[in-house]
Coordinates of C-alpha atoms and ligand atoms in Angstrom, one line a residue:
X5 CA 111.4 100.1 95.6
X6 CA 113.4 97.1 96.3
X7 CA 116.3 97.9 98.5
X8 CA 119.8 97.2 96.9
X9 CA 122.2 95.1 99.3
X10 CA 125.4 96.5 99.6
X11 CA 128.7 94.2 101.5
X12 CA 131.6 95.8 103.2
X13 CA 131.3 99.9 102.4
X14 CA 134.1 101.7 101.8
X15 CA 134.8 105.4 100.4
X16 CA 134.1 109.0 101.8
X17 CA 130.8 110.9 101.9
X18 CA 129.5 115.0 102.4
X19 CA 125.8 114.8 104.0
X20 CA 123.8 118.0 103.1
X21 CA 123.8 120.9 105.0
X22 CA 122.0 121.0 108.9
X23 CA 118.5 121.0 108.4
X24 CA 117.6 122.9 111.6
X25 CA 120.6 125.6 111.2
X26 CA 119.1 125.9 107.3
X27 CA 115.8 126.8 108.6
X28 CA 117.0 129.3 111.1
X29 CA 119.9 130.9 109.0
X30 CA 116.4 131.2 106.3
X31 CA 114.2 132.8 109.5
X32 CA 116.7 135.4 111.1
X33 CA 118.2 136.9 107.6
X34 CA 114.8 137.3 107.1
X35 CA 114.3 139.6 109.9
X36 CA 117.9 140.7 109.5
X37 CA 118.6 144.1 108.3
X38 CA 120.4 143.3 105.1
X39 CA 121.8 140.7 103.1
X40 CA 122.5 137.0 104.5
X41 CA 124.4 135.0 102.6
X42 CA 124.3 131.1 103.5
X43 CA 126.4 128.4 102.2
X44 CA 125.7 124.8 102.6
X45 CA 122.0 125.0 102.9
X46 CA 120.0 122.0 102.6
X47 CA 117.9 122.1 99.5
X48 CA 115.6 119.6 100.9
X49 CA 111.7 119.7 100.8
X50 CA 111.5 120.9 104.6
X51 CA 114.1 123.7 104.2
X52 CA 112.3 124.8 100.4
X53 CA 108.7 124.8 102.7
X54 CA 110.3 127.7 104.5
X55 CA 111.9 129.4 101.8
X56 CA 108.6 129.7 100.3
X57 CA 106.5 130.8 103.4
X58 CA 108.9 133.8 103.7
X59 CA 108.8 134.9 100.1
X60 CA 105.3 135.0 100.3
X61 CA 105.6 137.3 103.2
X62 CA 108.0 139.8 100.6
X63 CA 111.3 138.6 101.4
X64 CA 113.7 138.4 98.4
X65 CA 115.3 134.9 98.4
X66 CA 117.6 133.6 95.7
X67 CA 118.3 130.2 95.6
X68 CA 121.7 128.8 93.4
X69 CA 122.2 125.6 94.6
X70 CA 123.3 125.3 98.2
X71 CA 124.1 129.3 98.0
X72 CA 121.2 130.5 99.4
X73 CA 121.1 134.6 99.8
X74 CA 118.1 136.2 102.0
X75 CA 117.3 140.1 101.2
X76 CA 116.4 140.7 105.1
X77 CA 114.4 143.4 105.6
X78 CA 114.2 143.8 109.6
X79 CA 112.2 142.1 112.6
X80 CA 109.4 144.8 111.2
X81 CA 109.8 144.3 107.6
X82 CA 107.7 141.1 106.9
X83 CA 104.4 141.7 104.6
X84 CA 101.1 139.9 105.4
X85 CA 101.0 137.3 103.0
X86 CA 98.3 136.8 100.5
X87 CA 97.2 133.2 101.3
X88 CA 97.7 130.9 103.8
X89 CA 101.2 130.0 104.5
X90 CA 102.2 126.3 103.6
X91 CA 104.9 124.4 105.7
X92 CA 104.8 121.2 104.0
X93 CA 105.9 118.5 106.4
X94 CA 107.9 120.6 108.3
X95 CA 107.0 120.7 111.5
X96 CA 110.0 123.3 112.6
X97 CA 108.8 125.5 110.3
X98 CA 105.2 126.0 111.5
X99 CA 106.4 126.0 115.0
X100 CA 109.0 128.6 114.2
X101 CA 106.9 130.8 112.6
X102 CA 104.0 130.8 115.2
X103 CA 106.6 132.6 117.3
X104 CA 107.7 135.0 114.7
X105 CA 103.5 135.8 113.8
X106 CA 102.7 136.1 116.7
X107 CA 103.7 139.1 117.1
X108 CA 103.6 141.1 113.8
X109 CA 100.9 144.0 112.7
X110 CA 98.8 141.8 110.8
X111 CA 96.9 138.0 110.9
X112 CA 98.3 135.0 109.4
X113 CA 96.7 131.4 108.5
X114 CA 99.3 128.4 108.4
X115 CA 98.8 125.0 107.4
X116 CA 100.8 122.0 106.3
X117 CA 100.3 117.9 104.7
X118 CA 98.0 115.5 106.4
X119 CA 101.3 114.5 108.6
X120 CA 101.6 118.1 109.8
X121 CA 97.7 118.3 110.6
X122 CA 97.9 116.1 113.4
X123 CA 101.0 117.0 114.9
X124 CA 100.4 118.8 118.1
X125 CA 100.4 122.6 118.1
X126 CA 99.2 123.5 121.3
X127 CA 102.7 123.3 123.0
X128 CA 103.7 126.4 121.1
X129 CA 100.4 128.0 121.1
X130 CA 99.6 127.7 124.5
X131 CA 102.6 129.2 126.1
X132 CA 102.5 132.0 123.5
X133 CA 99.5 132.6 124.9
X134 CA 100.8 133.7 128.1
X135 CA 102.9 136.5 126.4
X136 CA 99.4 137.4 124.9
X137 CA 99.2 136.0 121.5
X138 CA 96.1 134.6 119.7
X139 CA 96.3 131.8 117.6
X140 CA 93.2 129.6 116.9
X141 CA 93.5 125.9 117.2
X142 CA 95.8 123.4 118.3
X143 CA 96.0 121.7 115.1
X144 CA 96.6 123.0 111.6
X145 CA 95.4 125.0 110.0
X146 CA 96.2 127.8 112.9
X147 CA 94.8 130.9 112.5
X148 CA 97.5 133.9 114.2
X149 CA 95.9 137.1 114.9
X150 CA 98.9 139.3 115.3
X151 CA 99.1 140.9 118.5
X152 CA 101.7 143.3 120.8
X153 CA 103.1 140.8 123.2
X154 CA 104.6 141.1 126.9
X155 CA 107.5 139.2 127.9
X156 CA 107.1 136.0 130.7
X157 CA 108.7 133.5 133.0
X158 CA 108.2 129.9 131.6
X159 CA 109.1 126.4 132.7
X160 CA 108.8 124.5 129.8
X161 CA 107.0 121.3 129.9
X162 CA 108.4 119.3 126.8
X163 CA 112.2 119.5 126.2
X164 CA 111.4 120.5 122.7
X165 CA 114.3 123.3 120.7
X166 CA 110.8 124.1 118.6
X167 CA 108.7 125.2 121.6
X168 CA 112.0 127.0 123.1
X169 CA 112.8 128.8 119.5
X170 CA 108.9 130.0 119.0
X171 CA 109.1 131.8 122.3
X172 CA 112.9 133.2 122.2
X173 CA 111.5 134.6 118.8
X174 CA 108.0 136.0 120.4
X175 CA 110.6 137.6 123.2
X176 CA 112.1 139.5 120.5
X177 CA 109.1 141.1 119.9
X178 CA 108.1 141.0 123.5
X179 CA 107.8 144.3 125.9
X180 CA 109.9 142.9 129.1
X181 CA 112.6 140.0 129.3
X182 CA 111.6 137.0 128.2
X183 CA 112.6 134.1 130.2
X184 CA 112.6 130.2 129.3
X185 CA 113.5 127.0 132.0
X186 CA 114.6 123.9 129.6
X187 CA 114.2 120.5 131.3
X188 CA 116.8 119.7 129.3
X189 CA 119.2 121.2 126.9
X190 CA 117.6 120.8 123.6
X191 CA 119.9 122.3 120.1
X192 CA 120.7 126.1 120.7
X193 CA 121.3 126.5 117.1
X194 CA 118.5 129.7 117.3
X195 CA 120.8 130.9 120.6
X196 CA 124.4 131.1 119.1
X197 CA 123.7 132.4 115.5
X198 CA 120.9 135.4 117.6
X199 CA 123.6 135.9 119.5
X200 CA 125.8 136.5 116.5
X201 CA 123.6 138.7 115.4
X202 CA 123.7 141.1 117.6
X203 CA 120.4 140.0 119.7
X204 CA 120.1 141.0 123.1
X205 CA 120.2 136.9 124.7
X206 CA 121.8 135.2 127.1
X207 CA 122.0 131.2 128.4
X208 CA 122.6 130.1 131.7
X209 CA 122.8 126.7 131.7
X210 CA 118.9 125.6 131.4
X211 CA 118.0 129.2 131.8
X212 CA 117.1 131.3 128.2
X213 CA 116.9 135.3 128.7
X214 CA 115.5 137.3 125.7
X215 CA 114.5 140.9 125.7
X216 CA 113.2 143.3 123.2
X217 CA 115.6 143.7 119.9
X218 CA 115.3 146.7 117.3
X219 CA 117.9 145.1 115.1
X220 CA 119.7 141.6 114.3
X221 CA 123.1 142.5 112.5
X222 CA 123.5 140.5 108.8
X223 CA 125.7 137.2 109.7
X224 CA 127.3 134.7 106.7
X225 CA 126.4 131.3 107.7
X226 CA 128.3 128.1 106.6
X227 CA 125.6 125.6 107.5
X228 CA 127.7 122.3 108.3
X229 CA 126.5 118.7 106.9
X230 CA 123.6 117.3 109.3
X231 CA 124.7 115.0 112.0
X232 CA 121.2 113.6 111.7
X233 CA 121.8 112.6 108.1
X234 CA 125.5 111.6 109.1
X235 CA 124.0 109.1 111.4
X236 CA 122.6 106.4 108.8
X237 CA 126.2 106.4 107.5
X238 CA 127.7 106.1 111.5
X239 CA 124.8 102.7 111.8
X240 CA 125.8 101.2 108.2
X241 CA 129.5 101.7 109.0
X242 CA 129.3 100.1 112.2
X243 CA 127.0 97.2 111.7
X244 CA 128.2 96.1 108.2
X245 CA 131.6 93.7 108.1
X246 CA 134.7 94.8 106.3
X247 CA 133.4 98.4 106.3
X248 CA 135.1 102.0 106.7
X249 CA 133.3 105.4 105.9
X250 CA 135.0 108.7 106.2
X251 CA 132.3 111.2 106.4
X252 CA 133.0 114.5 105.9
X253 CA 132.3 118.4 107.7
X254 CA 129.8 116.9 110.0
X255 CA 128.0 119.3 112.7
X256 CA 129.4 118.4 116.0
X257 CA 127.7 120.6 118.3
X258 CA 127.5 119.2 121.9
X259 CA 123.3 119.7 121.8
X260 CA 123.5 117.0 119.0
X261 CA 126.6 114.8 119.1
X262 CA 123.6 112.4 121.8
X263 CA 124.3 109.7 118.8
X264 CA 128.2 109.8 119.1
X265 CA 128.0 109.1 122.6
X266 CA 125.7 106.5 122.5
X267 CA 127.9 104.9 119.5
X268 CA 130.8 104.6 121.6
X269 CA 129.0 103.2 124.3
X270 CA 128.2 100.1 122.1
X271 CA 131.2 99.6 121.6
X272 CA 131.6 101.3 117.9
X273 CA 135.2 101.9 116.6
X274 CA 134.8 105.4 115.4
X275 CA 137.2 108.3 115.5
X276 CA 136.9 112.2 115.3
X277 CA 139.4 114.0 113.3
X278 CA 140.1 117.9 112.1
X279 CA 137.7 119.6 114.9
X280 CA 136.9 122.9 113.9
X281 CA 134.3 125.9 114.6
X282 CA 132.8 127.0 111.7
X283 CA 130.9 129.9 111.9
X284 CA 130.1 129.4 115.7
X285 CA 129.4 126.0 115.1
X286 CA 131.7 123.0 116.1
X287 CA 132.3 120.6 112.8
X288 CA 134.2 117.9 112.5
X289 CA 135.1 114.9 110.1
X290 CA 133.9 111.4 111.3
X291 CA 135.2 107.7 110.3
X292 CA 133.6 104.6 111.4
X293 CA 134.6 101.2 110.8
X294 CA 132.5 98.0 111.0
X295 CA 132.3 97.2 114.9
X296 CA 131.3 94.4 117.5
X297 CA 128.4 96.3 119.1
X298 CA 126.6 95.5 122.8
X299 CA 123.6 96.7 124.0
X300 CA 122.8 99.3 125.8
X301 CA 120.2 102.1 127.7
X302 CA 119.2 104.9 126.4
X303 CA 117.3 108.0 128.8
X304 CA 117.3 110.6 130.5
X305 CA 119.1 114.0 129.4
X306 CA 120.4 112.5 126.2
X307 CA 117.2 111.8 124.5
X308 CA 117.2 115.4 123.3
X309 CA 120.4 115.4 121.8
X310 CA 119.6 112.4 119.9
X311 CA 115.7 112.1 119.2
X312 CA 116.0 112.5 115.5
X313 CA 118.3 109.6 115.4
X314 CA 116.6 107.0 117.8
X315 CA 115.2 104.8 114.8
X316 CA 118.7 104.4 113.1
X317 CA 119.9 103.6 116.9
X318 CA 117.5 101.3 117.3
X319 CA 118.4 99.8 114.0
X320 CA 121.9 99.5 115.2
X321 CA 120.5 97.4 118.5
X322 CA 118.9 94.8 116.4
X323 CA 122.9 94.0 115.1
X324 CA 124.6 94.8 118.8
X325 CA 124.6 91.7 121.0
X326 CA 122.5 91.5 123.7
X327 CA 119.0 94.2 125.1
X328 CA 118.9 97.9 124.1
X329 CA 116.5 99.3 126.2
X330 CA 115.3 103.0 125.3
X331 CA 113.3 104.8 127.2
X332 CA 112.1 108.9 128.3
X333 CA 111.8 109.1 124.3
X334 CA 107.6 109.7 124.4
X335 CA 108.1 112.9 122.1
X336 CA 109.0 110.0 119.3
X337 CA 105.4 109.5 119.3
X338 CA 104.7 113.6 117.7
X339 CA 107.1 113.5 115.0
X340 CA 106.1 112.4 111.7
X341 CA 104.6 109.6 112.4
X342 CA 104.1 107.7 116.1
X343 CA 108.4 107.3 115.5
X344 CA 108.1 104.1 118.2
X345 CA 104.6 102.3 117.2
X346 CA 106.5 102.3 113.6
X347 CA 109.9 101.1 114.5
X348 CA 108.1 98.2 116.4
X349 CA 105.8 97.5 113.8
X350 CA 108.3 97.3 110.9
X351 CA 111.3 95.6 112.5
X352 CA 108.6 92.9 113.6
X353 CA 108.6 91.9 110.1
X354 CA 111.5 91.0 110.1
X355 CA 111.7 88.7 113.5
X356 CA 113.3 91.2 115.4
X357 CA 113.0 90.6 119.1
X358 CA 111.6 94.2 119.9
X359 CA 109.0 95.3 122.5
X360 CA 107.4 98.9 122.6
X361 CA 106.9 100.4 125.8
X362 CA 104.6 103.6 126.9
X363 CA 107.8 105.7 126.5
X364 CA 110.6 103.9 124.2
X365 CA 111.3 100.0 123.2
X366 CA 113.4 97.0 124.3
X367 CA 115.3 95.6 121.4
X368 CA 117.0 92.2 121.9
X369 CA 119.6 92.5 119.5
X370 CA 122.3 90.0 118.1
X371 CA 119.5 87.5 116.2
X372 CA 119.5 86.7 113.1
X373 CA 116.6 88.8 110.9
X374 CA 115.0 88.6 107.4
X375 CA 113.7 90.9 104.8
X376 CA 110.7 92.3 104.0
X377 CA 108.5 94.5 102.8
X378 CA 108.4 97.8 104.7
X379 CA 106.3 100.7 105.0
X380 CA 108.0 104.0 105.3
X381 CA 104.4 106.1 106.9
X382 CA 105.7 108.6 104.7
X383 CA 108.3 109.4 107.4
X384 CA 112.2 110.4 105.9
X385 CA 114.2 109.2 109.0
X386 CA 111.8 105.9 108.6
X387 CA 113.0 105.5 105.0
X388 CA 116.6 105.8 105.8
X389 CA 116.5 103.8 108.8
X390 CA 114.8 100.8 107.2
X391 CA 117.3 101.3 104.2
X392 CA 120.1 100.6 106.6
X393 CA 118.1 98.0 108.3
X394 CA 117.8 95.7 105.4
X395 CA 121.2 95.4 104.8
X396 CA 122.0 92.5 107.0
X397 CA 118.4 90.8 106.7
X398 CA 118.3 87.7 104.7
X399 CA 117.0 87.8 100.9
X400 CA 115.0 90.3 99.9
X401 CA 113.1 94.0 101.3
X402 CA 111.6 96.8 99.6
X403 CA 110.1 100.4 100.5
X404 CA 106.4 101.4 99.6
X405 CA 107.7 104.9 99.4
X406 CA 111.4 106.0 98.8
X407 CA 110.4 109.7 97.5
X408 CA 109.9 111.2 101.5
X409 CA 113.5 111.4 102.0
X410 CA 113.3 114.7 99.9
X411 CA 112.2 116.3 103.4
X412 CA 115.8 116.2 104.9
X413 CA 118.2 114.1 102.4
X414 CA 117.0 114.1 98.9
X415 CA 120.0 112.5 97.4
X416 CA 120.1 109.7 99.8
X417 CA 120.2 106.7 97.9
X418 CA 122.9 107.8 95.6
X419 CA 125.5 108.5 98.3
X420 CA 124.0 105.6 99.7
X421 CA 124.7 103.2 96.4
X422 CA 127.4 105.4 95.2
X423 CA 129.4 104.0 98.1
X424 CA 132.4 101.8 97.3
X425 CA 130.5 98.1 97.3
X426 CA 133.1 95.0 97.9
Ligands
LIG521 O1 110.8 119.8 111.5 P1 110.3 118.5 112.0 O2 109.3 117.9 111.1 O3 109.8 118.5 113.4 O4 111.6 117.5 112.0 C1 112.2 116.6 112.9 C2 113.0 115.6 112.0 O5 113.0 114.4 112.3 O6 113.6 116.0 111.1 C3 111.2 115.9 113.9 F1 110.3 115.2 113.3 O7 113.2 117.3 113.7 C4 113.0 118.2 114.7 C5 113.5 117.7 116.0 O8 112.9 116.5 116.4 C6 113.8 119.5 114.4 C7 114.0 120.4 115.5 C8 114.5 121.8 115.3 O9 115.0 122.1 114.2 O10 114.3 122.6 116.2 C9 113.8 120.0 116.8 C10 113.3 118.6 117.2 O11 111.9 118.7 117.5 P2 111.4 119.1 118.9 O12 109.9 118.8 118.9 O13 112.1 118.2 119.9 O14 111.7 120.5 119.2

């Protein structure tokens, strides 16, 4: 697909709902008792993946487009599906559910695509092991014998919210309190809508405590517009002259906002209006206007609250004057693809100035860069992020594969090209 040019962007846009919240608003009114009613959910491929793995498990699920309504029929009510479970290329979904299998009455088999095959398992697995699960394999296709668990003490070795959520959701199957050390605060999406919900949790600050639960109470969850997604409208905004883009009912919580901050350290003129809380979650409407951006470094504690959105942040270095350096960000390498080999490879088409190191890359931005012809690895934030890229490159780029933004933002390109174009 050859990549439209746009010039000075204008006009207001509604990103789809949260793709994490959709998964877990999906997962707990599953295992609700009663009716859950969601409102925003992302209809995207990732989000569909789990739909489907819990209907084949006997949970009623009607779909009507972003009205999503779960028939919940309790943390005991699940049904021991028929075939293997398939979680597409959603990686939160197969480490969700290995938390929630573990501990049921019956075995399960999960696998996903070839992307999902070689993403690392073992960091659930393993510490669900120590609450005395048995799942086979470190790779997919995992194999879960169900199993009564015991609750544990764990320091967490990768600050990942999928390793903490599969063991907050073993504890609440778990005989004993369950107790979970973050490095560093990763999203607590799973933690405020459980605690909605009537499930006996509580934070302290790194520290997760989750006992036993005989019930989670029916919540109605208005999933807000994913500040992930957002964040290819917060680059193109910023980097692209005689721009302004007001983007609307964007998630704001604090675990995720890593890009906003970052943004404004740059330099970006960008403003937050009409904060809210909407349904325990903060939202807010965003506008950013095309910006003289600096470099800057990235580490440390905020690389969690901003992983997803590293390769559009590195896309805004290549147009901010002088070295980006970003670094603690080795869990890019386990997402859909190695997230830092393919930045590096793909903005060295176009003469960027970039270097990868063992945990990051050095971008020396403010140069002027060319188009060309990308490859996505079948990766959605890839996609988008090169999208955005080739914007200010000079002449021509395309994509070999346009169709893998289904996973989190399937109508992309037209909010994208439906932007006001001067
Ligand atoms: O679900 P998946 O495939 O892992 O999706 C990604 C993404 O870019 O959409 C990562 F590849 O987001 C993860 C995120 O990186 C979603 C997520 C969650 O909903 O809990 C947490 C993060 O992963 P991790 O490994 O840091 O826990």
């Amino acid at each position: 697909m050859e990549i439209k040019k746009m010039r000075g962007v204008r006009g207001e846009i509604t990103v789809p709902g949260d793709k994490s919240i959709s998964h877990r608003a999906v997962m707990l009114g599953a295992l609700a008792d009663g009716v859950t009613h969601i409102s925003g959910f992302l209809k995207g491929a990732d989000c569909l993946s789990t739909i489907d793995c819990f209907r084949a498990m006997g949970i009623d699920i009607e779909v009507d487009g972003d009205n999503v309504t779960v028939h919940g029929k309790g943390l005991y009510g699940l049904e021991k599906p028929e075939k293997m479970l398939y979680t597409g290329n959603s990686g939160t979904t197969t480490r969700l559910l290995c938390g929630i299998l573990a501990g049921q009455p019956f075995d399960t088999d999960i696998t996903g695509d070839a992307s999902i095959c070689k993403r690392p398992m073992g960091r659930v697995t393993k510490p669900l092991a120590l609450m005395g699960a048995e799942i086979e394999n470190e790779y997919c296709p995992l194999h879960i014998h169900g199993k009564k668990l015991h609750g544990m003490e764990y320091n967490m070795t990768v600050a990942s919210a999928q390793v903490k959520t599969a063991l907050i959701l073993a504890g609440l199957y778990a005989e004993g309190d369950t107790i979970i050390h973050e490095i560093e605060k990763s999203r607590d999406h799973t933690e405020l809508m459980l605690s909605a919900m009537g499930a006996d949790l509580t934070v302290d600050g790194l520290t997760i405590k989750v006992c036993k639960t005989e019930k989670l109470t029916p919540q109605d969850v208005l999933v807000p517009g994913d500040i992930s997604s957002a964040a290819f409208f917060l680059v193109l905004g910023a980097i692209m002259p005689d721009s302004e883009i007001l983007i609307k009912n964007v998630g704001v919580n604090p675990t995720r906002t890593g890009i906003i901050d970052v943004l404004n350290d740059m330099g970006a003129d960008m403003e937050l209006i009409n904060e809210r809380t909407a349904a325990g979650e903060p939202v807010a409407d965003i506008i950013i206007r095309s910006s003289k951006l600096h470099g800057t470094e990235i580490g440390g504690a905020i690389i969690p609250r901003l992983i997803d959105e590293l390769p559009v942040i590195a896309t805004a270095a290549v147009f901010a004057e002088g070295t980006t350096v970003i670094r603690d960000a080795q869990e890019l390498k386990v997402k859909e693809t190695n997230r830092i080999r393919a930045v590096v490879d793909e903005f060295t088409k176009c003469g960027i100035d970039i270097e990868e190191t063992d945990d990051g890359m050095i971008i020396h931005g403010g140069k002027p860069i060319h188009g060309a012809d990308f490859v996505t690895y079948g990766d959605h934030r890839m996609a988008m992020s090169l999208a955005i890229l080739a914007q200010l490159a000079e002449g021509a780029s395309t994509l070999n594969d346009s169709k893998c933004v289904e996973v989190s933002y399937p109508t992309f390109f037209d909010d994208f090209y439906g932007l006001e174009n001067n």
